[in-house]
mmCIF file of C-alpha atoms in Angstrom:
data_model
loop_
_atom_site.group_PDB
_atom_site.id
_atom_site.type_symbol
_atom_site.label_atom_id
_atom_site.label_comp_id
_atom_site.label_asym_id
_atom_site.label_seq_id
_atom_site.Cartn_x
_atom_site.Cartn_y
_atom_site.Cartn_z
ATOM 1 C CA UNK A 1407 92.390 160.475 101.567
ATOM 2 C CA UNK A 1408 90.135 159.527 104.599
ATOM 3 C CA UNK A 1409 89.786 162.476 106.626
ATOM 4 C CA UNK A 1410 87.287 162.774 109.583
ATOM 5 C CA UNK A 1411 86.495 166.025 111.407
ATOM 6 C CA UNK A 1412 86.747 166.688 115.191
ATOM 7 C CA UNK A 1413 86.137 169.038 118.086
ATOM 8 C CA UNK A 1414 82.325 170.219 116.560
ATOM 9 C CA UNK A 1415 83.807 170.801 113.350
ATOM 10 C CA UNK A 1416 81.990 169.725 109.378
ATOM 11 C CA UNK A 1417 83.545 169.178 106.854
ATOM 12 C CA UNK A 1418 82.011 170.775 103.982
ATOM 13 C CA UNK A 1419 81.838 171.146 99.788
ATOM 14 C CA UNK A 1420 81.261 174.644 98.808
ATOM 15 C CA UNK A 1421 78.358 174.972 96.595
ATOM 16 C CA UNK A 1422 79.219 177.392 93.539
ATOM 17 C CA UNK A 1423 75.748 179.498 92.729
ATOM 18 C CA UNK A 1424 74.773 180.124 89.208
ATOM 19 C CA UNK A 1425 75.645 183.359 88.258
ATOM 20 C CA UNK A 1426 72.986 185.909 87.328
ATOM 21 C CA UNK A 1427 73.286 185.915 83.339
ATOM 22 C CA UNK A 1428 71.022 189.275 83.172
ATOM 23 C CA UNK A 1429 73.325 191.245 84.909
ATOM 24 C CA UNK A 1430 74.932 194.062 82.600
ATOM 25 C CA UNK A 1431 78.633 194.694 81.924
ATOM 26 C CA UNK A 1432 80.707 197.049 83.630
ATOM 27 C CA UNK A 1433 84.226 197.701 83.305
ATOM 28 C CA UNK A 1434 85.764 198.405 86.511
ATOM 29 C CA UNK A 1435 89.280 199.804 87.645
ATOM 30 C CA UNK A 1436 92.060 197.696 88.177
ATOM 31 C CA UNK A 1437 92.487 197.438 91.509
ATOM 32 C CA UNK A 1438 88.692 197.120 92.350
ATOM 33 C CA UNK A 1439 88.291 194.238 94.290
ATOM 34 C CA UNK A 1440 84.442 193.318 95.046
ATOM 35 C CA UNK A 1441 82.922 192.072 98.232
ATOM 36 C CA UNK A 1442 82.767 188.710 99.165
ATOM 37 C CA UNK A 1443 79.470 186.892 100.098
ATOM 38 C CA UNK A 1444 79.120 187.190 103.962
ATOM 39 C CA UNK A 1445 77.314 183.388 103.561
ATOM 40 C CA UNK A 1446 77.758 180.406 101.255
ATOM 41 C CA UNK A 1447 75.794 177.751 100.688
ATOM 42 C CA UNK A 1448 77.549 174.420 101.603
ATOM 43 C CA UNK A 1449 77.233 170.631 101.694
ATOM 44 C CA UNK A 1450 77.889 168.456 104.975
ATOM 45 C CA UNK A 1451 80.520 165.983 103.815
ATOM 46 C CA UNK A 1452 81.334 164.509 107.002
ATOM 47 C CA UNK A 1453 80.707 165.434 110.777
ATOM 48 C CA UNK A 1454 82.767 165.500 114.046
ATOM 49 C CA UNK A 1455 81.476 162.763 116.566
ATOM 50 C CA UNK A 1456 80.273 165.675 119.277
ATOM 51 C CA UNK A 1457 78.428 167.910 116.580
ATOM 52 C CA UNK A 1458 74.789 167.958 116.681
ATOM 53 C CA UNK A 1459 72.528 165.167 115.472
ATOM 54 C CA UNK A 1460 71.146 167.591 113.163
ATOM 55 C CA UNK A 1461 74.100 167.718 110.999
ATOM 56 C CA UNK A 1462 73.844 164.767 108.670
ATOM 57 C CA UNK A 1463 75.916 163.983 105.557
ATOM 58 C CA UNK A 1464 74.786 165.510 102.291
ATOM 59 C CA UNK A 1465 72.536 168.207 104.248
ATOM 60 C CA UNK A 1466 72.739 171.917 102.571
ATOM 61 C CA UNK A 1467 73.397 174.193 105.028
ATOM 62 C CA UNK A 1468 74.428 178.154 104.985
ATOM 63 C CA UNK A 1469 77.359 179.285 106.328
ATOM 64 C CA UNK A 1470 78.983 182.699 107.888
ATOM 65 C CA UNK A 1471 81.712 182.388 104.469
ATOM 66 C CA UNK A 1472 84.444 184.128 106.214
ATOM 67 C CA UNK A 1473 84.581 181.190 109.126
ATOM 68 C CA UNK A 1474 85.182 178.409 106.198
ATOM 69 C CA UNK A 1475 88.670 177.074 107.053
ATOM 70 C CA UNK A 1476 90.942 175.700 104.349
ATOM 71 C CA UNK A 1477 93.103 173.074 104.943
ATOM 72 C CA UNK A 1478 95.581 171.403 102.801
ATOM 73 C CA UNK A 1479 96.646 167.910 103.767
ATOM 74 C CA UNK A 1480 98.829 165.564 101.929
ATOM 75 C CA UNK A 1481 98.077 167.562 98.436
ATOM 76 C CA UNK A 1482 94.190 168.082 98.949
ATOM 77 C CA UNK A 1483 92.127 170.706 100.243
ATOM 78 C CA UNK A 1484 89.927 170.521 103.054
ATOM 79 C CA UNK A 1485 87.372 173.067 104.003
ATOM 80 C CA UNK A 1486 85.854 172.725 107.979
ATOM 81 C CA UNK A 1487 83.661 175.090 109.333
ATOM 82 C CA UNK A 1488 82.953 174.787 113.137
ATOM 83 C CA UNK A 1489 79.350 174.088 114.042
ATOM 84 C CA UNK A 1490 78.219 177.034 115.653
ATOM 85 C CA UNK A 1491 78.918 178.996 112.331
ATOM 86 C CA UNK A 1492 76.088 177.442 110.504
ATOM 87 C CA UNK A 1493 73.460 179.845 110.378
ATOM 88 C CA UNK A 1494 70.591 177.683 108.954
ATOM 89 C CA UNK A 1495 70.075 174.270 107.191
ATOM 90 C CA UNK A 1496 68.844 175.174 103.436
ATOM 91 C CA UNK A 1497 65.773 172.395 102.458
ATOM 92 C CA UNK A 1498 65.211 171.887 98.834
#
């Protein structure tokens, strides 16, 4: 699928961090449910004609995580996040 974002909207790969191998184990009660990140690290995949020039494909950029929409056209997922959510680009 071709898809192209519009109306100042990215579209975006989440970036999955390493986890922190040195953390100890702790068992937890069922119905714990931890906190999500409040940012993610992301990938520009493609950008929406009237987004900044600044957003270019395959720059890093962090993210408020709870603004990441998901969509799901014709059997694939999608995940947008509207330009004014990016906090900061990420250089590496």
């Amino acid at each position: 699928m071709n898809f192209k974002p519009v109306n100042r909207h990215l579209q975006v790969e989440l970036i999955q961090l390493p986890k922190d191998k040195n953390k100890s184990s702790v068992l937890l009660p069922e119905d714990y449910n931890p906190r999500n990140e409040q940012y993610k690290l992301c990938r520009v995949m493609a950008v929406a004609d009237d987004c900044a020039k600044h957003f270019a494909k395959k720059t890093l950029i962090a993210v408020n995580a709870p603004m990441i929409e998901k969509v799901r056209i014709l059997d694939e997922e999608v995940h947008l996040i509207l330009e004014n959510h990016v906090v900061g680009i990420v250089n590496e």
